[in-house]
């Protein structure tokens, strides 16, 4: 059973950086879609970035500041976040799919890691 496990969340001052990690032990569908999402209190969950063998897609909130990438040897999905803003404060989730990103069908979700950005 694949269970994504996130880590790397922290409290950081605005303008700072964090790198989130998601270990996907046993996930063999590495060409298929994996992604990062976030949910702030009182708001719906939103997509940040997704990646598969063909494409990488960033939402507007992440473009130019966040980078999604994989470490295949460590079965890990990462999210490098730079120039963090107070509005980036949220619980961040990793998700994985058994299909390409265009389907947006994610069957595996982590428990989340909290990112708090203060001014």
Short mmCIF file of C-alpha atoms in Angstrom, two decimals:
data_model
loop_
_atom_site.label_atom_id
_atom_site.label_comp_id
_atom_site.label_asym_id
_atom_site.label_seq_id
_atom_site.Cartn_x
_atom_site.Cartn_y
_atom_site.Cartn_z
CA UNK A 1 0.00 0.00 0.00
CA UNK A 2 1.41 3.37 -1.02
CA UNK A 3 1.27 5.99 1.71
CA UNK A 4 2.88 9.33 0.93
CA UNK A 5 4.63 10.87 3.92
CA UNK A 6 5.38 14.59 3.86
CA UNK A 7 7.98 16.47 5.86
CA UNK A 8 9.79 19.78 5.85
CA UNK A 9 7.04 22.10 7.00
CA UNK A 10 8.06 24.82 9.42
CA UNK A 11 7.51 28.40 10.51
CA UNK A 12 9.51 30.85 8.44
CA UNK A 13 9.69 34.58 7.97
CA UNK A 14 8.31 36.08 4.79
CA UNK A 15 10.93 36.05 2.07
CA UNK A 16 12.46 32.84 3.34
CA UNK A 17 12.64 29.38 1.79
CA UNK A 18 11.56 25.86 2.62
CA UNK A 19 11.93 22.50 0.91
CA UNK A 20 9.13 20.01 1.38
CA UNK A 21 9.69 16.30 0.87
CA UNK A 22 7.27 13.49 0.20
CA UNK A 23 8.45 9.91 0.46
CA UNK A 24 6.42 7.51 -1.65
CA UNK A 25 7.62 4.09 -0.60
CA UNK A 26 6.36 1.36 -2.85
CA UNK A 27 5.08 3.72 -5.52
CA UNK A 28 6.04 2.15 -8.81
CA UNK A 29 4.12 4.43 -11.17
CA UNK A 30 6.90 6.96 -11.37
CA UNK A 31 6.00 8.12 -14.88
CA UNK A 32 2.52 9.05 -13.73
CA UNK A 33 1.32 12.12 -11.95
CA UNK A 34 2.50 13.37 -8.59
CA UNK A 35 1.76 16.72 -7.11
CA UNK A 36 1.64 19.18 -4.27
CA UNK A 37 -1.51 20.75 -2.91
CA UNK A 38 -2.31 23.03 0.00
CA UNK A 39 -5.24 24.01 2.13
CA UNK A 40 -5.46 27.11 4.28
CA UNK A 41 -7.97 27.42 7.14
CA UNK A 42 -11.42 28.19 5.81
CA UNK A 43 -10.39 27.65 2.21
CA UNK A 44 -10.66 24.83 -0.28
CA UNK A 45 -7.71 22.68 -1.14
CA UNK A 46 -5.81 24.05 -4.11
CA UNK A 47 -3.30 22.56 -6.50
CA UNK A 48 0.20 24.04 -6.43
CA UNK A 49 2.15 21.99 -8.95
CA UNK A 50 1.97 18.61 -10.64
CA UNK A 51 4.48 16.58 -12.59
CA UNK A 52 4.52 13.43 -14.74
CA UNK A 53 6.81 12.03 -17.41
CA UNK A 54 5.52 14.49 -20.00
CA UNK A 55 4.67 17.71 -18.24
CA UNK A 56 5.16 19.95 -15.26
CA UNK A 57 2.41 22.40 -14.41
CA UNK A 58 2.43 25.21 -11.89
CA UNK A 59 -0.53 27.22 -10.71
CA UNK A 60 -0.17 31.01 -10.79
CA UNK A 61 0.47 31.19 -7.06
CA UNK A 62 3.60 29.06 -7.47
CA UNK A 63 5.07 30.26 -10.74
CA UNK A 64 8.51 31.77 -10.37
CA UNK A 65 8.79 30.89 -6.68
CA UNK A 66 8.21 27.15 -6.31
CA UNK A 67 9.88 24.22 -8.05
CA UNK A 68 8.57 20.66 -8.07
CA UNK A 69 11.01 17.84 -8.78
CA UNK A 70 11.70 14.20 -8.07
CA UNK A 71 14.53 12.26 -6.48
CA UNK A 72 14.05 8.85 -8.06
CA UNK A 73 16.71 7.13 -5.98
CA UNK A 74 15.01 8.15 -2.76
CA UNK A 75 11.44 7.63 -4.08
CA UNK A 76 10.82 11.23 -3.09
CA UNK A 77 8.85 14.13 -4.49
CA UNK A 78 10.09 17.56 -3.49
CA UNK A 79 8.86 21.12 -3.52
CA UNK A 80 11.38 23.93 -3.25
CA UNK A 81 9.64 27.09 -2.09
CA UNK A 82 11.42 30.44 -2.29
CA UNK A 83 10.37 33.98 -1.47
CA UNK A 84 7.59 32.72 0.77
CA UNK A 85 4.66 35.00 1.50
CA UNK A 86 2.26 35.15 4.43
CA UNK A 87 -0.50 33.93 2.11
CA UNK A 88 1.47 30.71 1.53
CA UNK A 89 0.55 29.65 5.07
CA UNK A 90 -1.33 26.35 4.79
CA UNK A 91 -1.21 22.62 5.27
CA UNK A 92 0.69 21.16 2.34
CA UNK A 93 -0.20 17.77 0.92
CA UNK A 94 1.52 15.38 -1.44
CA UNK A 95 -0.52 13.22 -3.81
CA UNK A 96 0.23 10.52 -6.34
CA UNK A 97 -1.71 8.97 -9.18
CA UNK A 98 -1.83 5.88 -11.33
CA UNK A 99 -2.43 8.01 -14.39
CA UNK A 100 -1.11 11.07 -16.17
CA UNK A 101 -1.68 14.55 -14.82
CA UNK A 102 -4.30 15.51 -17.37
CA UNK A 103 -6.77 13.21 -15.57
CA UNK A 104 -6.19 14.86 -12.18
CA UNK A 105 -7.08 11.51 -10.56
CA UNK A 106 -5.09 11.13 -7.35
CA UNK A 107 -5.54 7.95 -5.35
CA UNK A 108 -2.77 8.39 -2.81
CA UNK A 109 -2.67 11.28 -0.35
CA UNK A 110 -0.37 12.14 2.51
CA UNK A 111 -1.33 13.49 5.92
CA UNK A 112 0.18 16.90 5.29
CA UNK A 113 2.92 19.12 6.66
CA UNK A 114 2.25 22.59 8.06
CA UNK A 115 3.88 25.67 6.57
CA UNK A 116 3.50 28.94 8.44
CA UNK A 117 4.90 32.18 7.07
CA UNK A 118 5.02 35.21 9.35
CA UNK A 119 5.75 38.83 8.55
#
